[in-house]
Amino acid sequence: MKKSFFFGILVLTILSCKTASVSNTTVVNDSDKLPYFKASGTEPFWSILISEDKMVYKTPEDSIIMPHSEPILAMDSNVKLYKVKTESAEFNIQILQQECTNEMSGEISPYKVSVEFKKNKTSEFENIKGCGQYITDYRLHDIWVLEELNGKKISSEDFGKKFPMMEIYASTNKFSGFSGCNQMNGSLFSEKEKLRFINIVTTEMMCDNSYKETEYITTLQNITSYSIGENRLILLNPSGKKIIFKKID
């Protein structure tokens, strides 16, 4: 009888230990969204990650997870203000498109970030500043060949035997490729769902005037957004779909 009693106590103890260890484990769900913006600062050291489902503020001593909120947009400049309030903290995060230099590393980022925050209702707002950048969609990082231009399937009559293609380097916001007659390269401007192809430079080969290279490059310069699905990269502007690429590697 005593053996059965002590065996039961042992089993319950093991189960309770297992339950405690599981309850202290942080589970990352597959539904968690990847961050689209990151910022950091020094003195004090801090960082912020913004994704579509949450915002995470971190220091060496602390970590605060907040729900995502839609930013307030300025009318006359590229400024966004996120206002987030929870039971334990309140944040005002302003993102300004302006070149920013990290005071310690010297690294240059395209955005200045200022943060007002307080951790409880009785404390005063603290102000910190830093630099940030949008994280370009990793799915763009690939090789794409032109399939449609301004609503029409392209053919050899439009570009000859070799169709325009593009390789996008998401980690550096650069691209290069073939525009139908010339080689080209340039930079990406990326903000969440926005995408622009800027600083486009091409070689100066003699080209067949019947080819649609000029139309292709002009359309590319007017792109403002994109979508990806079924091995296709669709480039759009406010008037609709303009360029469709097919993934080739």
Coordinates of N, CA and C in Angstrom, one line a residue:
M1 N 0.8 -1.2 0.0 CA 0.0 0.0 0.0 C 0.9 1.3 0.0
K2 N 1.9 1.2 0.9 CA 2.8 2.4 1.0 C 3.6 2.6 -0.4
K3 N 4.0 1.5 -1.0 CA 4.7 1.6 -2.3 C 3.8 2.3 -3.3
S4 N 2.5 1.9 -3.4 CA 1.6 2.5 -4.3 C 1.4 3.9 -4.1
F5 N 1.4 4.3 -2.8 CA 1.2 5.7 -2.4 C 2.4 6.5 -2.8
F6 N 3.6 6.1 -2.5 CA 4.8 6.8 -2.9 C 5.0 6.9 -4.4
F7 N 4.6 5.8 -5.1 CA 4.7 5.8 -6.6 C 3.7 6.9 -7.2
G8 N 2.5 7.0 -6.6 CA 1.6 8.0 -7.1 C 2.1 9.4 -6.9
I9 N 2.7 9.6 -5.7 CA 3.3 11.0 -5.4 C 4.4 11.3 -6.4
L10 N 5.3 10.3 -6.7 CA 6.4 10.5 -7.7 C 5.8 10.8 -9.1
V11 N 4.8 10.1 -9.5 CA 4.2 10.4 -10.8 C 3.6 11.8 -10.9
L12 N 2.9 12.2 -9.9 CA 2.4 13.6 -9.8 C 3.4 14.6 -9.8
T13 N 4.5 14.4 -9.1 CA 5.6 15.3 -9.1 C 6.3 15.5 -10.4
I14 N 6.5 14.4 -11.1 CA 7.1 14.5 -12.5 C 6.2 15.2 -13.4
L15 N 4.9 14.9 -13.4 CA 3.9 15.6 -14.3 C 3.9 17.1 -14.0
S16 N 3.9 17.5 -12.7 CA 3.8 18.9 -12.4 C 5.1 19.6 -12.8
C17 N 6.3 19.0 -12.8 CA 7.5 19.6 -13.2 C 7.4 19.8 -14.8
K18 N 6.9 18.8 -15.5 CA 6.8 18.9 -16.9 C 5.8 20.1 -17.3
T19 N 4.7 20.1 -16.6 CA 3.8 21.2 -16.8 C 4.4 22.6 -16.6
A20 N 5.2 22.7 -15.5 CA 5.8 24.0 -15.2 C 6.8 24.4 -16.3
S21 N 7.5 23.4 -16.8 CA 8.5 23.7 -17.8 C 7.9 24.2 -19.1
V22 N 6.7 23.6 -19.5 CA 6.0 24.0 -20.7 C 5.4 25.4 -20.6
S23 N 4.9 25.7 -19.4 CA 4.2 27.0 -19.2 C 5.2 28.1 -19.3
N24 N 6.5 27.9 -19.0 CA 7.5 28.9 -19.1 C 8.2 29.0 -20.4
T25 N 7.7 28.2 -21.4 CA 8.3 28.3 -22.7 C 7.6 29.2 -23.6
T26 N 8.3 30.1 -24.3 CA 7.7 31.0 -25.2 C 7.5 30.4 -26.6
V27 N 6.2 30.3 -27.0 CA 5.9 29.7 -28.3 C 5.8 30.7 -29.4
V28 N 6.5 30.5 -30.5 CA 6.4 31.4 -31.6 C 5.4 30.7 -32.7
N29 N 4.3 31.4 -32.9 CA 3.3 30.8 -33.9 C 3.7 31.1 -35.3
D30 N 3.3 30.2 -36.2 CA 3.6 30.3 -37.6 C 2.9 31.6 -38.1
S31 N 1.8 32.0 -37.4 CA 1.1 33.2 -37.9 C 1.8 34.5 -37.6
D32 N 2.9 34.5 -36.8 CA 3.6 35.7 -36.6 C 4.1 36.3 -37.9
K33 N 3.9 37.6 -38.0 CA 4.3 38.3 -39.2 C 5.7 38.8 -39.1
L34 N 6.4 38.8 -40.2 CA 7.8 39.3 -40.2 C 7.8 40.8 -40.1
P35 N 8.8 41.3 -39.4 CA 8.8 42.8 -39.3 C 9.1 43.5 -40.6
Y36 N 8.5 44.7 -40.8 CA 8.7 45.4 -42.0 C 9.5 46.7 -41.7
F37 N 9.8 47.0 -40.5 CA 10.6 48.2 -40.1 C 11.4 47.9 -38.9
K38 N 12.6 48.4 -38.9 CA 13.5 48.2 -37.7 C 14.2 49.6 -37.4
A39 N 14.3 49.8 -36.1 CA 15.0 51.1 -35.7 C 15.8 50.8 -34.4
S40 N 16.9 51.6 -34.2 CA 17.7 51.4 -33.0 C 18.3 52.7 -32.6
G41 N 18.8 52.8 -31.4 CA 19.5 54.0 -30.9 C 20.5 53.6 -29.8
T42 N 21.3 54.6 -29.5 CA 22.4 54.4 -28.5 C 22.2 55.4 -27.4
E43 N 22.8 55.1 -26.2 CA 22.8 56.0 -25.1 C 21.4 56.5 -24.7
P44 N 20.4 55.7 -24.3 CA 20.6 54.3 -24.0 C 20.4 53.4 -25.2
F45 N 20.9 52.2 -25.2 CA 20.7 51.2 -26.3 C 19.2 50.8 -26.3
W46 N 18.6 50.8 -27.5 CA 17.2 50.4 -27.6 C 17.0 50.0 -29.1
S47 N 15.9 49.2 -29.3 CA 15.5 48.8 -30.6 C 14.0 48.7 -30.7
I48 N 13.5 48.8 -31.9 CA 12.1 48.6 -32.2 C 11.9 47.8 -33.5
L49 N 11.0 46.8 -33.4 CA 10.6 46.1 -34.6 C 9.1 46.3 -34.8
I50 N 8.7 46.6 -36.0 CA 7.3 46.8 -36.3 C 6.9 45.8 -37.4
S51 N 5.9 45.0 -37.1 CA 5.3 44.1 -38.0 C 3.8 44.3 -38.1
E52 N 3.1 43.6 -39.0 CA 1.7 43.9 -39.2 C 0.8 43.5 -38.0
D53 N 1.4 42.7 -37.1 CA 0.5 42.2 -36.0 C 1.0 42.7 -34.6
K54 N 2.2 43.3 -34.5 CA 2.7 43.8 -33.3 C 3.9 44.7 -33.4
M55 N 4.3 45.4 -32.3 CA 5.4 46.2 -32.3 C 6.2 45.8 -31.0
V56 N 7.5 45.7 -31.2 CA 8.3 45.2 -30.1 C 9.4 46.2 -29.7
Y57 N 9.4 46.7 -28.5 CA 10.4 47.6 -28.0 C 11.3 46.9 -27.1
K58 N 12.7 47.0 -27.3 CA 13.6 46.3 -26.4 C 14.8 47.2 -26.0
T59 N 15.2 46.9 -24.7 CA 16.4 47.5 -24.2 C 17.2 46.3 -23.6
P60 N 18.4 46.5 -23.1 CA 19.1 45.4 -22.5 C 18.4 44.8 -21.3
E61 N 17.6 45.6 -20.7 CA 16.9 45.2 -19.4 C 15.4 44.9 -19.6
D62 N 14.8 45.2 -20.8 CA 13.4 45.1 -20.9 C 12.9 44.8 -22.3
S63 N 11.7 44.3 -22.4 CA 11.1 44.0 -23.7 C 9.6 44.2 -23.5
I64 N 9.0 45.1 -24.4 CA 7.6 45.4 -24.4 C 7.0 45.1 -25.7
I65 N 6.0 44.2 -25.7 CA 5.3 43.8 -26.9 C 3.9 44.6 -26.9
M66 N 3.7 45.3 -28.0 CA 2.4 46.1 -28.2 C 1.7 45.7 -29.4
P67 N 0.4 45.9 -29.5 CA -0.4 45.6 -30.7 C 0.0 46.6 -31.8
H68 N -0.1 46.2 -33.0 CA 0.2 47.1 -34.1 C -0.9 48.1 -34.2
S69 N -0.6 49.3 -34.6 CA -1.6 50.4 -34.9 C -1.2 51.0 -36.3
E70 N -2.3 51.5 -37.0 CA -2.0 52.2 -38.2 C -1.5 53.6 -37.9
P71 N -0.4 54.0 -38.7 CA 0.2 55.3 -38.4 C -0.7 56.4 -38.9
I72 N -0.4 57.6 -38.2 CA -1.0 58.9 -38.7 C 0.0 59.4 -39.7
L73 N -0.5 59.8 -40.9 CA 0.4 60.3 -42.0 C 0.4 61.8 -42.1
A74 N 1.6 62.4 -42.3 CA 1.6 63.8 -42.5 C 1.2 64.1 -43.9
M75 N 0.6 65.3 -44.1 CA 0.1 65.6 -45.4 C 1.2 66.1 -46.4
D76 N 2.2 66.7 -45.9 CA 3.2 67.4 -46.8 C 4.6 66.8 -46.8
S77 N 4.8 65.7 -46.1 CA 6.1 65.1 -46.1 C 6.0 63.6 -45.7
N78 N 7.0 62.8 -45.8 CA 7.0 61.4 -45.5 C 7.3 61.2 -44.0
V79 N 6.3 61.5 -43.2 CA 6.4 61.3 -41.8 C 5.2 60.4 -41.3
K80 N 5.5 59.5 -40.5 CA 4.5 58.6 -39.9 C 4.6 58.6 -38.4
L81 N 3.4 58.7 -37.7 CA 3.4 58.7 -36.3 C 2.5 57.5 -35.8
Y82 N 3.1 56.6 -35.1 CA 2.4 55.5 -34.4 C 2.1 55.9 -33.0
K83 N 0.9 55.8 -32.6 CA 0.5 56.1 -31.2 C -0.1 54.8 -30.7
V84 N 0.6 54.2 -29.6 CA 0.2 52.9 -29.1 C 0.1 53.1 -27.6
K85 N -1.0 52.6 -27.0 CA -1.3 52.6 -25.6 C -1.8 51.2 -25.1
T86 N -1.1 50.7 -24.1 CA -1.6 49.5 -23.4 C -1.8 49.8 -21.9
E87 N -2.2 48.8 -21.2 CA -2.5 49.0 -19.8 C -1.2 49.4 -19.0
S88 N 0.0 49.0 -19.5 CA 1.2 49.3 -18.8 C 2.2 50.2 -19.5
A89 N 1.9 50.6 -20.7 CA 2.9 51.5 -21.4 C 2.1 52.3 -22.5
E90 N 2.8 53.4 -22.8 CA 2.3 54.3 -23.9 C 3.5 54.8 -24.7
F91 N 3.3 54.7 -26.1 CA 4.4 55.0 -27.0 C 3.9 55.9 -28.1
N92 N 4.7 56.9 -28.5 CA 4.5 57.7 -29.7 C 5.8 57.6 -30.5
I93 N 5.7 56.9 -31.6 CA 6.9 56.6 -32.4 C 6.7 57.4 -33.8
Q94 N 7.7 58.3 -34.0 CA 7.7 59.1 -35.2 C 8.8 58.6 -36.2
I95 N 8.4 58.3 -37.4 CA 9.4 57.9 -38.5 C 9.4 59.0 -39.5
L96 N 10.6 59.6 -39.7 CA 10.8 60.7 -40.7 C 11.8 60.2 -41.8
Q97 N 11.4 60.3 -43.0 CA 12.3 60.0 -44.1 C 13.4 61.1 -44.2
Q98 N 14.5 60.9 -43.6 CA 15.6 61.8 -43.6 C 16.9 61.1 -43.2
E99 N 18.0 61.3 -43.9 CA 19.2 60.6 -43.7 C 19.6 60.7 -42.2
C100 N 20.0 59.6 -41.6 CA 20.3 59.5 -40.2 C 21.6 58.7 -40.0
T101 N 22.5 59.2 -39.2 CA 23.8 58.6 -38.9 C 23.9 58.0 -37.5
N102 N 24.2 56.8 -37.4 CA 24.4 56.2 -36.0 C 25.6 56.8 -35.4
E103 N 25.5 57.3 -34.2 CA 26.6 58.1 -33.6 C 27.8 57.2 -33.2
M104 N 27.5 55.9 -33.0 CA 28.6 55.0 -32.6 C 29.3 54.3 -33.8
S105 N 28.5 53.8 -34.7 CA 29.0 53.0 -35.8 C 29.3 53.8 -37.1
G106 N 28.6 55.0 -37.2 CA 28.7 55.8 -38.4 C 27.8 55.3 -39.5
E107 N 27.1 54.2 -39.3 CA 26.2 53.7 -40.3 C 25.1 54.6 -40.7
I108 N 24.8 54.8 -42.0 CA 23.8 55.7 -42.5 C 22.5 55.0 -42.8
S109 N 21.4 55.5 -42.3 CA 20.1 54.9 -42.5 C 19.2 56.0 -43.2
P110 N 18.2 55.6 -43.9 CA 17.3 56.6 -44.6 C 16.3 57.2 -43.7
Y111 N 16.1 56.8 -42.5 CA 15.0 57.4 -41.7 C 15.5 57.8 -40.3
K112 N 15.0 58.9 -39.8 CA 15.2 59.3 -38.4 C 14.0 58.9 -37.6
V113 N 14.2 58.4 -36.4 CA 13.2 57.8 -35.6 C 13.3 58.5 -34.2
S114 N 12.1 59.0 -33.7 CA 12.1 59.6 -32.4 C 10.9 58.9 -31.6
V115 N 11.2 58.6 -30.3 CA 10.2 57.8 -29.5 C 10.0 58.5 -28.2
E116 N 8.7 58.7 -27.9 CA 8.3 59.1 -26.6 C 7.6 57.9 -25.9
F117 N 8.0 57.7 -24.7 CA 7.3 56.5 -24.0 C 7.3 56.7 -22.5
K118 N 6.3 56.0 -21.9 CA 6.3 55.9 -20.5 C 5.7 54.5 -20.2
K119 N 6.2 53.9 -19.1 CA 5.8 52.6 -18.8 C 4.6 52.4 -17.9
N120 N 4.2 53.5 -17.2 CA 3.0 53.4 -16.4 C 2.3 54.8 -16.4
K121 N 1.1 54.8 -15.8 CA 0.3 56.0 -15.9 C 0.9 57.2 -15.1
T122 N 1.7 56.9 -14.1 CA 2.3 57.9 -13.2 C 3.6 58.5 -13.7
S123 N 4.3 57.8 -14.5 CA 5.6 58.3 -14.9 C 5.5 59.3 -16.0
E124 N 6.6 60.1 -16.2 CA 6.7 61.1 -17.2 C 7.2 60.5 -18.5
F125 N 6.9 61.1 -19.7 CA 7.4 60.6 -20.9 C 8.9 60.8 -21.0
E126 N 9.6 59.7 -21.5 CA 11.0 59.8 -21.9 C 11.1 60.0 -23.4
N127 N 12.2 60.6 -23.8 CA 12.4 60.9 -25.2 C 13.7 60.3 -25.7
I128 N 13.7 59.5 -26.7 CA 14.9 58.9 -27.3 C 14.9 59.0 -28.8
K129 N 16.1 59.0 -29.4 CA 16.2 59.2 -30.8 C 17.1 58.1 -31.4
G130 N 16.9 57.8 -32.7 CA 17.7 56.8 -33.3 C 17.5 56.8 -34.8
C131 N 17.9 55.8 -35.5 CA 17.8 55.6 -37.0 C 17.1 54.3 -37.3
G132 N 16.5 54.3 -38.5 CA 15.8 53.1 -38.9 C 15.7 52.9 -40.4
Q133 N 15.1 51.8 -40.8 CA 15.0 51.5 -42.2 C 13.9 50.4 -42.4
Y134 N 13.2 50.5 -43.5 CA 12.2 49.4 -43.8 C 13.0 48.2 -44.3
I135 N 12.4 47.0 -44.0 CA 13.0 45.8 -44.4 C 12.4 45.3 -45.7
T136 N 13.1 45.3 -46.7 CA 12.6 44.9 -48.0 C 12.1 43.4 -48.0
D137 N 11.0 43.2 -48.6 CA 10.4 41.9 -48.7 C 11.4 40.9 -49.3
Y138 N 11.8 39.8 -48.5 CA 12.7 38.9 -49.0 C 12.3 38.1 -50.2
R139 N 11.0 38.0 -50.5 CA 10.5 37.3 -51.7 C 10.8 38.0 -53.0
L140 N 11.2 39.3 -52.9 CA 11.6 40.0 -54.1 C 13.0 39.5 -54.6
H141 N 13.7 38.9 -53.7 CA 15.1 38.5 -54.0 C 15.1 37.3 -54.9
D142 N 15.2 37.6 -56.2 CA 15.1 36.5 -57.2 C 15.4 37.0 -58.6
I143 N 15.3 36.1 -59.6 CA 15.5 36.5 -61.0 C 14.2 36.4 -61.7
W144 N 13.8 37.5 -62.3 CA 12.5 37.6 -62.9 C 12.6 38.0 -64.4
V145 N 11.7 37.3 -65.2 CA 11.7 37.6 -66.7 C 10.4 38.2 -67.0
L146 N 10.4 39.2 -67.9 CA 9.2 40.0 -68.3 C 8.2 39.0 -69.0
E147 N 6.9 39.1 -68.6 CA 5.9 38.3 -69.2 C 4.8 39.2 -69.8
E148 N 4.4 40.3 -69.1 CA 3.4 41.2 -69.6 C 3.8 42.6 -69.4
L149 N 3.4 43.5 -70.4 CA 3.7 44.9 -70.2 C 2.5 45.7 -70.6
N150 N 2.0 46.5 -69.6 CA 0.8 47.3 -69.8 C -0.4 46.5 -70.4
G151 N -0.6 45.4 -69.8 CA -1.8 44.6 -70.1 C -1.6 43.7 -71.3
K152 N -0.4 43.6 -71.9 CA -0.3 42.8 -73.1 C 0.9 41.8 -73.0
K153 N 0.6 40.5 -73.3 CA 1.7 39.5 -73.3 C 2.8 40.0 -74.3
I154 N 4.0 39.9 -73.9 CA 5.1 40.3 -74.8 C 5.4 39.2 -75.8
S155 N 6.0 39.5 -76.9 CA 6.4 38.6 -77.9 C 7.8 39.0 -78.5
S156 N 8.3 38.1 -79.4 CA 9.6 38.4 -80.0 C 9.5 39.7 -80.8
E157 N 8.4 40.1 -81.3 CA 8.2 41.3 -82.0 C 8.5 42.6 -81.2
D158 N 8.2 42.4 -79.8 CA 8.4 43.5 -78.9 C 9.8 43.7 -78.5
F159 N 10.6 42.6 -78.4 CA 11.9 42.7 -77.8 C 13.0 41.8 -78.5
G160 N 12.6 41.1 -79.5 CA 13.5 40.2 -80.2 C 13.5 38.9 -79.5
K161 N 14.6 38.1 -79.6 CA 14.7 36.8 -79.1 C 14.9 36.8 -77.5
K162 N 15.5 37.8 -77.0 CA 15.8 37.8 -75.6 C 14.9 38.8 -74.9
F163 N 14.0 38.3 -73.9 CA 13.1 39.2 -73.2 C 13.8 39.9 -72.1
P164 N 13.3 41.1 -71.7 CA 13.9 41.7 -70.5 C 13.8 40.8 -69.2
M165 N 14.9 40.9 -68.4 CA 14.9 40.2 -67.2 C 15.5 41.1 -66.1
M166 N 15.3 40.7 -64.9 CA 15.8 41.5 -63.7 C 16.2 40.6 -62.6
E167 N 17.3 40.9 -61.9 CA 17.6 40.2 -60.7 C 17.6 41.3 -59.6
I168 N 16.8 41.0 -58.5 CA 16.6 41.9 -57.4 C 17.4 41.4 -56.2
Y169 N 18.1 42.3 -55.6 CA 18.9 42.0 -54.4 C 18.2 42.7 -53.2
A170 N 17.4 42.0 -52.5 CA 16.5 42.6 -51.5 C 17.4 43.1 -50.3
S171 N 18.5 42.4 -50.0 CA 19.2 42.8 -48.8 C 20.0 44.1 -49.0
T172 N 20.2 44.5 -50.2 CA 20.9 45.8 -50.5 C 20.1 46.8 -51.2
N173 N 18.8 46.4 -51.5 CA 17.9 47.3 -52.3 C 18.5 47.8 -53.6
K174 N 19.1 46.8 -54.3 CA 19.6 47.0 -55.7 C 19.0 46.1 -56.7
F175 N 19.1 46.4 -58.0 CA 18.6 45.5 -59.0 C 19.5 45.7 -60.2
S176 N 19.6 44.6 -61.1 CA 20.3 44.7 -62.3 C 19.6 43.8 -63.3
G177 N 19.9 44.0 -64.6 CA 19.3 43.1 -65.6 C 19.4 43.6 -67.0
F178 N 18.5 43.1 -67.9 CA 18.5 43.4 -69.3 C 17.2 44.0 -69.7
S179 N 17.2 45.2 -70.4 CA 16.0 45.9 -70.6 C 15.4 45.7 -72.0
G180 N 16.0 44.8 -72.8 CA 15.5 44.5 -74.1 C 16.5 44.8 -75.2
C181 N 17.4 45.7 -74.9 CA 18.6 46.0 -75.8 C 19.8 46.3 -74.9
N182 N 19.6 47.0 -73.9 CA 20.7 47.5 -73.0 C 20.7 46.7 -71.7
Q183 N 21.9 46.8 -71.0 CA 22.0 46.3 -69.6 C 21.5 47.5 -68.8
M184 N 21.0 47.2 -67.6 CA 20.5 48.2 -66.7 C 20.8 47.9 -65.3
N185 N 20.8 48.9 -64.4 CA 20.9 48.6 -63.0 C 20.3 49.8 -62.3
G186 N 20.0 49.7 -61.0 CA 19.4 50.8 -60.2 C 19.2 50.4 -58.8
S187 N 18.3 51.2 -58.1 CA 18.1 51.0 -56.7 C 16.6 50.8 -56.4
L188 N 16.3 50.2 -55.3 CA 14.9 50.1 -54.9 C 14.6 51.1 -53.7
F189 N 13.4 51.6 -53.8 CA 12.8 52.4 -52.6 C 11.7 51.5 -52.1
S190 N 11.8 51.0 -50.9 CA 10.8 50.1 -50.4 C 10.3 50.6 -49.0
E191 N 8.9 50.6 -48.9 CA 8.3 50.9 -47.7 C 7.1 50.0 -47.5
K192 N 7.2 49.0 -46.7 CA 6.1 48.1 -46.5 C 5.5 47.6 -47.8
E193 N 4.3 48.0 -48.3 CA 3.8 47.5 -49.5 C 4.1 48.4 -50.7
K194 N 4.9 49.4 -50.5 CA 5.3 50.3 -51.6 C 6.6 49.8 -52.2
L195 N 6.8 50.1 -53.5 CA 8.0 49.7 -54.1 C 8.2 50.6 -55.3
R196 N 9.4 51.2 -55.4 CA 9.8 52.1 -56.5 C 11.1 51.7 -57.1
F197 N 11.3 51.8 -58.4 CA 12.6 51.5 -59.0 C 13.2 52.9 -59.4
I198 N 14.3 53.2 -58.7 CA 14.9 54.5 -58.9 C 16.3 54.4 -59.3
N199 N 16.9 55.6 -59.7 CA 18.3 55.7 -60.1 C 18.6 54.7 -61.2
I200 N 17.7 54.5 -62.2 CA 17.9 53.5 -63.2 C 19.0 54.1 -64.2
V201 N 20.0 53.2 -64.5 CA 21.0 53.6 -65.4 C 21.1 52.4 -66.5
T202 N 21.3 52.8 -67.7 CA 21.4 51.8 -68.8 C 22.6 52.1 -69.6
T203 N 23.1 51.0 -70.3 CA 24.1 51.2 -71.3 C 23.5 51.9 -72.5
E204 N 24.3 52.3 -73.5 CA 23.8 53.1 -74.7 C 24.1 52.3 -76.0
M205 N 23.5 51.1 -76.1 CA 23.7 50.4 -77.3 C 22.7 50.9 -78.4
M206 N 23.1 50.7 -79.7 CA 22.1 51.1 -80.8 C 21.1 50.0 -80.8
C207 N 19.8 50.4 -80.7 CA 18.7 49.5 -80.6 C 17.7 49.6 -81.7
D208 N 17.0 48.6 -82.0 CA 15.9 48.6 -83.0 C 14.8 49.5 -82.4
N209 N 14.4 50.5 -83.1 CA 13.4 51.4 -82.7 C 12.0 50.8 -82.5
S210 N 11.8 49.6 -83.1 CA 10.5 49.0 -83.0 C 10.3 48.2 -81.7
Y211 N 11.4 48.0 -81.0 CA 11.4 47.3 -79.7 C 10.8 48.3 -78.6
K212 N 10.2 47.6 -77.6 CA 9.5 48.4 -76.5 C 10.3 48.7 -75.3
E213 N 11.6 48.8 -75.5 CA 12.5 49.0 -74.3 C 12.2 50.4 -73.6
T214 N 12.0 51.4 -74.4 CA 11.7 52.7 -73.8 C 10.4 52.7 -73.0
E215 N 9.4 52.0 -73.6 CA 8.1 51.9 -72.8 C 8.3 51.1 -71.6
Y216 N 9.1 50.0 -71.6 CA 9.4 49.2 -70.5 C 10.0 50.0 -69.3
I217 N 11.1 50.7 -69.7 CA 11.8 51.5 -68.7 C 11.0 52.6 -68.1
T218 N 10.2 53.3 -68.9 CA 9.3 54.4 -68.5 C 8.3 53.8 -67.5
T219 N 7.7 52.7 -67.9 CA 6.7 52.1 -67.0 C 7.3 51.7 -65.7
L220 N 8.5 51.1 -65.7 CA 9.2 50.7 -64.5 C 9.4 51.9 -63.6
Q221 N 9.7 53.0 -64.1 CA 10.0 54.2 -63.3 C 8.7 54.7 -62.6
N222 N 7.5 54.3 -63.2 CA 6.3 54.8 -62.6 C 5.6 53.8 -61.7
I223 N 6.3 52.7 -61.3 CA 5.7 51.7 -60.4 C 5.7 52.2 -59.0
T224 N 4.6 51.9 -58.3 CA 4.6 52.4 -56.9 C 4.3 51.2 -55.9
S225 N 3.8 50.1 -56.3 CA 3.5 49.0 -55.4 C 3.7 47.6 -56.2
Y226 N 3.5 46.5 -55.4 CA 3.7 45.2 -56.0 C 2.9 44.2 -55.3
S227 N 2.8 43.0 -55.9 CA 2.3 41.8 -55.2 C 3.0 40.6 -55.8
I228 N 3.1 39.5 -55.0 CA 3.8 38.3 -55.4 C 2.9 37.1 -55.1
G229 N 2.8 36.2 -56.1 CA 2.1 35.0 -56.0 C 2.1 34.1 -57.2
E230 N 2.1 32.8 -57.0 CA 2.1 31.8 -58.1 C 3.3 32.1 -59.1
N231 N 4.5 32.3 -58.4 CA 5.7 32.6 -59.2 C 5.7 33.8 -60.1
R232 N 4.8 34.7 -59.7 CA 4.7 36.0 -60.5 C 5.0 37.2 -59.6
L233 N 5.7 38.2 -60.2 CA 5.9 39.5 -59.5 C 5.1 40.5 -60.3
I234 N 4.1 41.0 -59.7 CA 3.2 42.0 -60.4 C 3.5 43.4 -59.9
L235 N 3.9 44.3 -60.8 CA 4.2 45.7 -60.5 C 3.0 46.6 -60.9
L236 N 2.6 47.4 -60.0 CA 1.4 48.3 -60.2 C 1.7 49.7 -59.9
N237 N 0.8 50.6 -60.4 CA 0.7 51.9 -59.9 C -0.8 52.2 -59.7
P238 N -1.2 53.4 -59.3 CA -2.6 53.6 -59.0 C -3.6 53.3 -60.1
S239 N -3.1 53.3 -61.4 CA -4.0 53.0 -62.5 C -4.1 51.5 -62.8
G240 N -3.4 50.6 -62.0 CA -3.6 49.2 -62.2 C -2.3 48.4 -62.5
K241 N -2.4 47.2 -62.9 CA -1.3 46.3 -63.2 C -0.5 46.9 -64.4
K242 N 0.8 47.0 -64.3 CA 1.6 47.5 -65.4 C 2.6 46.5 -65.9
I243 N 3.2 45.8 -65.0 CA 4.3 44.8 -65.5 C 4.1 43.5 -64.7
I244 N 4.2 42.4 -65.4 CA 4.2 41.1 -64.8 C 5.5 40.4 -65.1
F245 N 6.2 39.9 -64.1 CA 7.4 39.1 -64.3 C 7.1 37.6 -63.9
K246 N 7.8 36.7 -64.5 CA 7.7 35.3 -64.1 C 9.1 34.9 -63.4
K247 N 9.0 34.2 -62.3 CA 10.2 33.7 -61.7 C 10.9 32.7 -62.5
I248 N 12.2 32.7 -62.7 CA 12.8 31.8 -63.6 C 13.9 30.9 -62.9
D249 N 14.2 31.1 -61.7 CA 15.3 30.2 -61.1 C 14.7 29.4 -59.9

